XYZ file of C-alpha atoms in Angstrom:
574
model
C 76.613 88.551 14.127
C 74.750 85.412 13.156
C 76.472 82.232 14.162
C 75.648 79.127 12.131
C 74.349 75.953 13.815
C 76.897 73.204 14.112
C 76.403 69.991 12.089
C 75.060 67.121 14.147
C 74.798 64.231 11.652
C 78.053 64.283 9.811
C 79.096 60.729 10.574
C 78.553 57.965 8.077
C 77.957 55.551 10.919
C 74.478 54.215 11.484
C 72.700 56.265 14.106
C 71.380 54.652 17.216
C 67.599 54.865 17.132
C 67.444 54.783 20.915
C 69.428 58.024 21.156
C 66.813 60.014 19.289
C 63.695 58.115 20.458
C 61.204 60.303 22.252
C 59.454 59.026 25.304
C 55.729 58.910 24.670
C 53.234 58.044 27.393
C 51.711 54.650 26.894
C 48.175 54.943 25.626
C 45.841 52.591 23.727
C 47.149 54.171 20.501
C 50.825 54.463 21.404
C 53.355 53.485 18.807
C 55.432 51.381 21.158
C 52.447 49.672 22.771
C 51.028 48.593 19.436
C 47.451 49.828 19.427
C 44.921 47.231 20.350
C 43.420 47.382 16.932
C 46.815 47.087 15.215
C 46.977 43.263 15.291
C 44.470 40.526 15.743
C 44.975 37.348 17.732
C 45.703 35.417 14.578
C 48.233 37.974 13.381
C 50.028 37.948 16.700
C 50.371 34.179 16.557
C 52.049 34.454 13.147
C 55.059 36.367 14.555
C 58.202 34.395 15.275
C 60.274 34.380 18.396
C 62.510 37.147 16.985
C 59.695 39.516 15.944
C 59.866 42.985 17.370
C 56.635 42.704 19.369
C 58.387 40.271 21.707
C 61.439 42.542 21.928
C 61.744 43.654 25.535
C 63.574 46.793 24.431
C 60.590 47.901 22.342
C 58.050 47.362 25.100
C 57.871 49.215 28.328
C 56.675 47.184 31.205
C 55.497 49.942 33.551
C 53.776 53.276 33.101
C 56.139 56.170 32.610
C 54.418 58.331 35.186
C 54.501 55.678 37.894
C 57.079 56.243 40.593
C 59.392 53.494 41.607
C 58.688 54.438 45.185
C 55.010 53.969 44.792
C 53.261 51.011 46.349
C 51.659 50.318 42.981
C 55.027 49.837 41.320
C 55.577 46.059 41.030
C 58.820 44.681 42.274
C 58.808 42.006 39.568
C 56.382 41.618 36.677
C 56.176 39.251 33.836
C 56.400 41.013 30.537
C 53.017 41.121 28.807
C 51.476 42.387 25.654
C 47.888 43.664 25.750
C 45.937 43.018 22.644
C 42.398 42.103 21.675
C 41.462 38.671 22.919
C 43.187 38.760 26.314
C 46.677 39.131 27.905
C 49.572 37.188 26.516
C 52.459 36.086 28.674
C 55.751 36.414 26.929
C 57.179 33.556 28.876
C 55.168 31.108 26.672
C 52.735 29.921 29.375
C 49.531 30.911 27.373
C 46.518 32.811 28.620
C 46.375 34.303 32.060
C 43.579 33.982 34.578
C 41.557 36.884 33.202
C 41.430 35.310 29.733
C 40.264 32.023 31.157
C 37.485 33.784 33.039
C 36.360 35.482 29.858
C 36.264 32.106 28.068
C 34.182 30.632 30.855
C 31.802 33.573 30.668
C 31.383 33.071 26.915
C 30.648 29.362 27.334
C 28.164 30.133 30.088
C 26.370 32.635 27.855
C 26.134 30.134 24.992
C 24.836 27.445 27.346
C 22.059 29.586 28.796
C 21.081 30.902 25.351
C 20.776 27.344 24.071
C 18.538 26.503 27.035
C 16.368 29.476 26.175
C 16.087 28.367 22.546
C 15.146 24.839 23.588
C 12.504 26.219 25.917
C 10.989 28.249 23.077
C 10.861 25.162 20.865
C 9.184 23.115 23.583
C 6.642 25.852 24.162
C 5.852 25.956 20.439
C 5.436 22.167 20.321
C 3.107 22.205 23.322
C 1.066 24.956 21.676
C 0.803 22.767 18.549
C -0.387 19.797 20.644
C -3.004 21.962 22.344
C -4.259 23.138 18.964
C -4.432 19.579 17.572
C -6.129 18.191 20.674
C -8.849 20.819 20.386
C -9.446 20.939 16.638
C -8.137 17.605 15.276
C -7.892 15.026 18.066
C -7.945 12.122 15.614
C -4.800 13.451 13.961
C -3.132 13.722 17.347
C -3.996 10.076 18.004
C -2.439 9.174 14.672
C 0.779 11.110 15.382
C 1.140 9.523 18.807
C 0.261 6.034 17.559
C -2.778 5.732 19.827
C -5.575 3.409 18.761
C -8.797 4.599 20.345
C -10.689 1.950 22.165
C -14.386 1.278 21.593
C -14.306 3.386 18.455
C -16.596 0.982 16.690
C -17.665 -2.596 17.023
C -15.639 -4.808 14.726
C -17.862 -6.439 12.096
C -16.230 -9.793 12.656
C -17.206 -9.751 16.334
C -20.776 -8.504 15.951
C -23.694 -10.793 16.683
C -27.412 -10.213 16.775
C -27.164 -9.615 20.511
C -25.745 -6.159 19.746
C -28.925 -5.010 18.049
C -30.676 -3.990 21.222
C -28.360 -0.977 21.481
C -27.306 1.774 19.110
C -23.796 1.294 17.832
C -21.388 3.400 15.838
C -18.276 5.521 16.268
C -17.945 7.381 19.542
C -15.456 9.845 18.061
C -17.374 12.447 16.003
C -14.492 12.637 13.541
C -15.044 8.960 12.673
C -18.765 9.350 12.060
C -20.014 9.162 8.472
C -23.103 11.328 8.154
C -25.733 11.018 5.451
C -27.705 13.984 6.756
C -27.619 15.683 3.333
C -29.374 12.758 1.633
C -33.082 12.061 1.656
C -33.420 8.762 -0.244
C -31.705 5.450 0.487
C -29.820 3.515 -0.577
C -27.708 6.218 -2.131
C -27.273 6.185 -5.880
C -24.047 4.598 -7.125
C -22.575 7.965 -8.103
C -23.345 9.303 -4.619
C -21.450 6.423 -3.046
C -18.608 7.299 -5.409
C -18.618 10.875 -4.097
C -18.546 9.669 -0.491
C -15.594 7.387 -1.224
C -13.749 10.211 -2.961
C -14.131 12.390 0.146
C -12.441 9.779 2.320
C -9.649 8.875 -0.084
C -7.919 12.211 -0.564
C -4.190 12.675 -0.097
C -1.681 9.877 0.234
C -2.661 6.291 -0.366
C -2.577 3.993 2.618
C -0.009 1.195 2.362
C -1.232 -0.990 5.204
C -2.709 -4.467 4.959
C -5.944 -4.786 2.991
C -8.113 -5.303 6.077
C -5.962 -3.317 8.512
C -7.999 -0.697 10.422
C -6.764 2.861 10.527
C -4.846 3.944 13.629
C -7.551 6.473 14.431
C -10.249 3.803 14.295
C -12.861 2.632 11.798
C -15.164 5.182 10.221
C -18.803 4.161 10.013
C -22.310 5.505 10.141
C -24.606 5.173 13.125
C -26.599 1.985 13.576
C -29.514 3.059 15.783
C -31.666 0.496 17.473
C -35.088 0.093 15.902
C -37.929 -2.163 16.929
C -38.067 -5.075 14.518
C -34.375 -4.909 13.597
C -33.332 -7.596 16.010
C -32.900 -10.047 13.127
C -30.711 -7.790 10.965
C -27.451 -9.449 9.952
C -24.527 -8.488 12.156
C -22.091 -7.808 9.331
C -22.737 -7.715 5.585
C -21.214 -7.064 2.178
C -23.560 -5.911 -0.578
C -22.901 -5.605 -4.296
C -25.053 -2.920 -5.906
C -26.016 -3.347 -9.555
C -26.509 -0.073 -11.408
C -26.460 -0.975 -15.116
C -23.834 1.654 -15.935
C -21.515 -1.091 -17.165
C -22.160 -4.268 -19.111
C -23.741 -7.354 -17.593
C -20.555 -9.418 -17.516
C -18.539 -6.459 -16.191
C -20.896 -6.318 -13.198
C -20.812 -10.089 -12.725
C -16.999 -10.151 -12.785
C -16.830 -7.604 -9.953
C -19.682 -9.273 -8.079
C -17.843 -12.609 -8.166
C -14.823 -11.109 -6.398
C -16.942 -9.326 -3.778
C -18.897 -12.516 -3.056
C -15.583 -14.294 -2.506
C -14.533 -11.610 -0.005
C -17.803 -12.138 1.874
C -17.048 -15.851 2.111
C -13.500 -15.237 3.262
C -14.491 -12.650 5.909
C -17.474 -14.703 7.083
C -19.907 -11.894 6.313
C -23.389 -12.205 4.853
C -23.613 -11.386 1.137
C -26.418 -9.436 -0.553
C -27.150 -8.135 -4.046
C -28.945 -4.785 -4.343
C -30.840 -4.203 -7.616
C -32.613 -0.956 -6.687
C -31.098 0.987 -9.581
C -30.445 -1.891 -11.996
C -31.669 -1.251 -15.527
C -31.962 -4.955 -16.430
C -34.937 -5.788 -14.248
C -34.470 -7.523 -10.926
C -31.764 -9.932 -9.900
C -34.366 -12.667 -9.480
C -35.467 -12.157 -13.099
C -32.234 -13.857 -14.140
C -30.540 -15.538 -11.176
C -31.304 -17.355 -7.972
C -31.398 -15.499 -4.665
C -27.871 -15.290 -3.267
C -29.278 -15.831 0.214
C -29.987 -19.404 -0.838
C -26.817 -19.968 -2.892
C -24.512 -18.275 -0.345
C -26.352 -18.101 2.997
C -23.353 -16.897 4.987
C -22.785 -17.172 8.743
C -26.347 -16.101 9.679
C -28.837 -17.899 7.425
C -32.197 -16.177 7.405
C -31.038 -12.855 8.852
C -32.437 -9.650 7.355
C -30.647 -7.169 5.136
C -29.502 -3.983 6.917
C -31.487 -0.760 6.565
C -30.356 0.982 3.346
C -29.311 4.116 5.240
C -26.659 2.062 7.076
C -24.806 0.949 3.942
C -21.314 2.432 3.650
C -19.163 2.339 0.507
C -15.899 3.414 2.170
C -14.145 2.176 4.245
C -14.501 -1.548 3.634
C -14.326 -2.265 7.373
C -17.679 -0.593 7.953
C -20.289 -2.839 9.477
C -22.413 -2.943 6.292
C -20.123 -2.473 3.294
C -21.584 -1.816 -0.170
C -19.666 -2.014 -3.476
C -20.687 -1.037 -7.011
C -18.922 -0.718 -10.352
C -17.993 2.918 -9.592
C -16.544 2.384 -6.113
C -14.770 -0.894 -6.927
C -11.622 1.029 -7.891
C -11.198 2.021 -4.236
C -11.239 -1.616 -3.107
C -10.183 -3.924 -5.956
C -7.126 -2.059 -7.150
C -3.448 -2.361 -6.281
C -3.963 -3.131 -2.571
C -6.396 -5.918 -3.464
C -3.907 -7.467 -5.858
C -1.170 -7.279 -3.217
C -3.420 -9.006 -0.716
C -4.866 -11.804 -2.844
C -2.379 -12.561 -5.599
C 0.044 -15.398 -4.981
C 3.180 -13.490 -3.869
C 5.494 -16.426 -4.576
C 4.317 -17.085 -8.140
C 5.115 -15.422 -11.463
C 3.013 -13.674 -14.092
C -0.222 -15.577 -14.775
C 0.265 -17.912 -11.808
C 0.002 -14.941 -9.450
C -3.657 -14.512 -10.481
C -4.712 -18.079 -9.794
C -6.256 -17.302 -6.356
C -8.468 -14.605 -7.911
C -9.345 -16.985 -10.754
C -10.537 -19.453 -8.133
C -12.543 -16.669 -6.464
C -14.443 -16.072 -9.703
C -14.826 -19.775 -10.450
C -16.307 -20.587 -7.053
C -18.653 -17.596 -7.176
C -20.041 -18.515 -10.616
C -20.541 -22.161 -9.786
C -21.965 -21.660 -6.278
C -23.300 -18.107 -5.861
C -24.261 -16.803 -9.313
C -26.725 -19.493 -10.327
C -29.329 -19.160 -13.101
C -32.986 -19.100 -12.151
C -35.403 -21.655 -13.517
C -36.415 -19.646 -16.594
C -32.891 -18.879 -17.757
C -31.781 -22.443 -17.031
C -34.521 -23.689 -19.381
C -33.479 -21.253 -22.130
C -29.811 -22.252 -21.867
C -30.665 -25.948 -22.029
C -32.825 -25.398 -25.120
C -29.989 -23.545 -26.856
C -27.469 -26.276 -25.984
C -29.778 -28.943 -27.290
C -30.244 -27.159 -30.606
C -26.494 -26.558 -30.934
C -25.842 -30.256 -30.371
C -28.093 -31.016 -33.324
C -26.101 -28.625 -35.499
C -22.744 -29.998 -34.345
C -21.506 -33.053 -36.212
C -19.408 -34.051 -33.217
C -19.654 -33.468 -29.495
C -17.541 -30.353 -29.775
C -17.484 -26.887 -31.302
C -15.387 -23.706 -31.402
C -17.013 -20.605 -29.894
C -16.419 -17.092 -31.260
C -17.314 -13.843 -29.552
C -17.436 -10.792 -31.822
C -18.089 -7.620 -29.848
C -18.859 -4.582 -31.904
C -20.790 -1.581 -30.580
C -18.816 0.762 -28.320
C -15.903 -1.601 -27.583
C -12.828 -0.984 -29.704
C -9.815 -3.281 -29.761
C -6.869 -2.385 -27.579
C -4.071 -3.226 -30.039
C -5.547 -3.872 -33.437
C -5.656 -0.710 -35.548
C -9.239 -0.246 -36.580
C -12.773 -0.104 -35.212
C -12.826 -3.841 -34.630
C -10.839 -6.995 -35.252
C -11.837 -8.340 -38.699
C -13.905 -11.488 -38.953
C -11.090 -13.133 -40.914
C -8.898 -13.100 -37.772
C -11.574 -14.990 -35.822
C -12.002 -17.620 -38.515
C -8.250 -18.063 -38.866
C -7.809 -18.527 -35.083
C -10.762 -20.947 -34.958
C -9.466 -23.175 -37.737
C -5.958 -23.185 -36.262
C -7.323 -24.190 -32.852
C -9.475 -26.922 -34.390
C -6.519 -28.397 -36.225
C -4.392 -28.287 -33.069
C -6.975 -29.682 -30.634
C -8.986 -32.053 -32.835
C -6.326 -34.179 -34.409
C -7.696 -36.624 -36.945
C -10.717 -34.455 -37.776
C -11.025 -32.440 -40.948
C -11.945 -28.775 -41.118
C -15.208 -29.709 -42.837
C -16.310 -31.185 -39.507
C -15.829 -27.897 -37.686
C -18.860 -26.295 -36.043
C -18.743 -22.646 -35.011
C -20.974 -21.029 -32.416
C -21.026 -17.264 -32.882
C -22.031 -14.987 -29.994
C -22.263 -11.409 -31.180
C -24.162 -8.183 -30.721
C -24.058 -7.469 -34.466
C -26.027 -9.188 -37.205
C -23.536 -7.751 -39.696
C -20.615 -9.454 -37.906
C -22.480 -12.765 -38.086
C -23.034 -12.276 -41.825
C -19.270 -11.724 -42.276
C -18.515 -15.033 -40.518
C -21.106 -16.901 -42.583
C -19.748 -15.492 -45.832
C -16.297 -16.728 -44.898
C -17.277 -20.209 -43.680
C -20.669 -21.263 -45.015
C -19.121 -23.313 -47.814
C -16.973 -25.323 -45.402
C -18.175 -25.074 -41.804
C -21.395 -25.232 -39.814
C -22.321 -21.935 -38.128
C -24.902 -21.466 -35.362
C -26.081 -18.428 -33.383
C -29.195 -17.170 -31.690
C -29.953 -15.174 -34.819
C -30.276 -18.483 -36.714
C -32.153 -20.521 -34.121
C -35.184 -22.420 -35.280
C -36.671 -21.814 -31.836
C -38.620 -18.578 -32.012
C -38.158 -17.994 -28.288
C -34.381 -18.247 -28.610
C -34.310 -16.201 -31.795
C -36.076 -13.374 -29.941
C -33.175 -13.267 -27.484
C -30.664 -12.233 -30.162
C -29.129 -8.785 -29.660
C -31.411 -5.981 -30.905
C -28.379 -4.087 -32.247
C -24.734 -3.223 -31.739
C -24.400 -2.844 -27.986
C -23.699 0.730 -26.851
C -23.799 1.120 -23.089
C -24.971 4.738 -23.097
C -27.929 3.898 -25.358
C -29.062 0.784 -23.510
C -31.456 2.768 -21.330
C -33.296 3.960 -24.440
C -34.841 0.503 -24.828
C -38.038 -0.366 -23.014
C -37.509 -2.273 -19.774
C -38.955 -5.482 -21.285
C -36.512 -5.239 -24.185
C -33.645 -4.726 -21.762
C -34.643 -7.809 -19.770
C -34.898 -9.849 -22.961
C -31.513 -8.624 -24.207
C -29.999 -9.536 -20.827
C -31.378 -13.058 -21.101
C -29.935 -13.329 -24.568
C -26.497 -12.315 -23.259
C -26.745 -14.944 -20.511
C -27.577 -17.671 -23.059
C -24.767 -16.525 -25.357
C -22.288 -16.523 -22.497
C -23.335 -19.976 -21.306
C -22.750 -21.516 -24.742
C -19.630 -19.471 -25.346
C -17.866 -20.495 -22.118
C -19.545 -23.699 -20.990
C -20.656 -21.954 -17.801
C -23.472 -23.657 -15.815
C -23.210 -26.789 -17.993
C -24.347 -30.157 -16.759
C -22.183 -33.234 -17.048
C -23.853 -34.471 -20.250
C -24.047 -31.042 -21.897
C -22.126 -30.023 -24.988
C -19.286 -27.631 -24.142
C -16.890 -25.644 -26.364
C -13.528 -27.068 -27.313
C -12.042 -23.581 -27.484
C -13.046 -19.919 -27.299
C -11.816 -17.157 -29.615
C -12.384 -13.618 -28.322
C -10.863 -10.187 -27.712
C -9.715 -9.059 -24.274
C -11.449 -5.669 -24.456
C -14.707 -7.456 -23.642
C -15.462 -8.756 -20.165
C -17.219 -11.697 -21.812
C -13.783 -12.804 -22.972
C -12.306 -12.511 -19.471
C -15.032 -14.624 -17.889
C -15.088 -17.157 -20.728
C -11.766 -18.392 -19.335
C -13.450 -18.939 -15.968
C -16.158 -21.022 -17.648
C -13.578 -23.226 -19.353
C -11.517 -23.652 -16.192
C -7.860 -22.927 -15.449
C -6.311 -26.009 -17.037
C -8.492 -25.974 -20.134
C -8.049 -22.237 -20.699
C -4.292 -21.937 -20.258
C -2.976 -25.497 -20.550
C 0.016 -26.487 -18.450
C 1.284 -23.113 -17.249
C 4.977 -23.372 -16.360
C 6.608 -22.175 -13.143
C 7.310 -18.742 -14.630
C 3.637 -18.218 -15.502
C 4.022 -18.654 -19.264
C 0.871 -19.960 -20.945
C 0.929 -23.324 -22.746
C 0.488 -22.410 -26.410
C -0.069 -26.017 -27.466
C -2.645 -26.869 -24.812
C -4.494 -23.579 -24.397
C -8.177 -23.378 -25.324
C -8.759 -19.730 -24.447
C -7.532 -17.834 -27.492
C -7.344 -14.044 -27.309
C -6.575 -12.397 -30.656
C -6.381 -8.672 -29.858
C -3.525 -8.348 -27.351
C -2.250 -11.723 -28.594
C -0.192 -12.408 -25.437
C 1.690 -9.104 -25.766
C 0.588 -7.995 -22.281
C 1.719 -9.768 -19.109
C -0.229 -11.309 -17.511
C -2.333 -12.435 -20.453
C -5.529 -12.578 -18.376
C -7.166 -10.581 -15.593
C -10.414 -11.404 -13.750
C -12.255 -8.064 -14.001
C -12.202 -4.487 -15.230
C -12.205 -1.344 -13.104
C -14.092 1.773 -14.165
């Protein structure tokens, strides 16, 4: 007969979990041992002192299968819990010895790996240096701040005693080669191309005459029999006729001043000039500015270098001037402690000294200018006149809306200046000298003033020789070469005479000079007219902040009309 099983859990009391707990061998995944993957180090640290993982009743301290009689059975053992990250002592003392050893091993591994990484970086850097030393040694010198010695002979230290040997850069990367050219001197546009090759990338911000860290680039200067008397160091301005006459002269005046300052011999090259020869109009600069070696010869044309300016024989033209007379030039030669117009006074003096000492008229042009001044003095009722320059042709005003500033604006500015500067004299006593490239512009002035004022120009001269110098037409630079060379020379002489009477340039002490000049800033004639008048006469008493004296000024510009600061600049860059 079947006998039912007796009830075992009939009490309402809470059972003792230890009575029914089965003994399970301790393994990595045992329930009591808390599998190693069950908690992380961070999780274990979050338990409190009363959490069950620290409960000694829930953790067995010895293997179940180990005998208490065995030698491996510890007599006394600190309760531990094995989990990922090392052994934890439950007595609160922290990591045991094995954990510390593992930490040391990790630090050692990181240390040696960092050494390996640093070694790789050093090896890569050395490989880069090897590459640069083989292919670009000059760049390596620049990176390391090494200035190569004996790269080239400094122009300032050269003397004629050096001409019995060939000189030039010893580093091939500093050598300027003209092997692709067959005729010398190079054309102005070819010098422009050579400068453009050397001025790529970032602009240098060093001092104006500071040599490059790699050394000075230059062409070779081979020794030739008969060259013993060649000047040691020169600066040459090359005339090319691609800009107006006064635009060239404004740049030339600055370059001549640099030659004086650097104690280098100055030359003018007219090989490609479309206005004849320099001596057709001016005196030889070797006599007006002899330099440190009077009588020395000009360098061979194949040794002229447009860039850099520290080359032994530096050449400048209207196309390459932008590489030398730009922002760095202004930083070097403006007055750094002055304001506005006053900052340009040193460059004004450069131009003034060059025109009065270096750019001197030859005998023929001096005679023509004196004849024109004498005739103007006959026309003038008093020893004074107002000069007007009306530039038509291809020059448009910068601010005035239209093809040109109307003649009415010139007459209005002239009468206002006469009333301001000639107190006690009536407007009927005003004499106007008109320098213009347009017969139509002259007719407009005459129509406006003939009833009241006296007007004189080369177009109206009673001297047939002077009348022939009047402009053949509205001046357009691109069409100037279409005239015959004799016509171009004659037109150039006419411009020189006009400029002399307009500005008072090259006047003798007893000559008639203008009381004021009215012009537009878009023309370089206007810029240099201020130089002819002089600083004080042109701008009056300029105050400390560089503001022009409106009551005392005699240089009157009516296009920009003082809306641009500074109101004057010595040259134009192309």
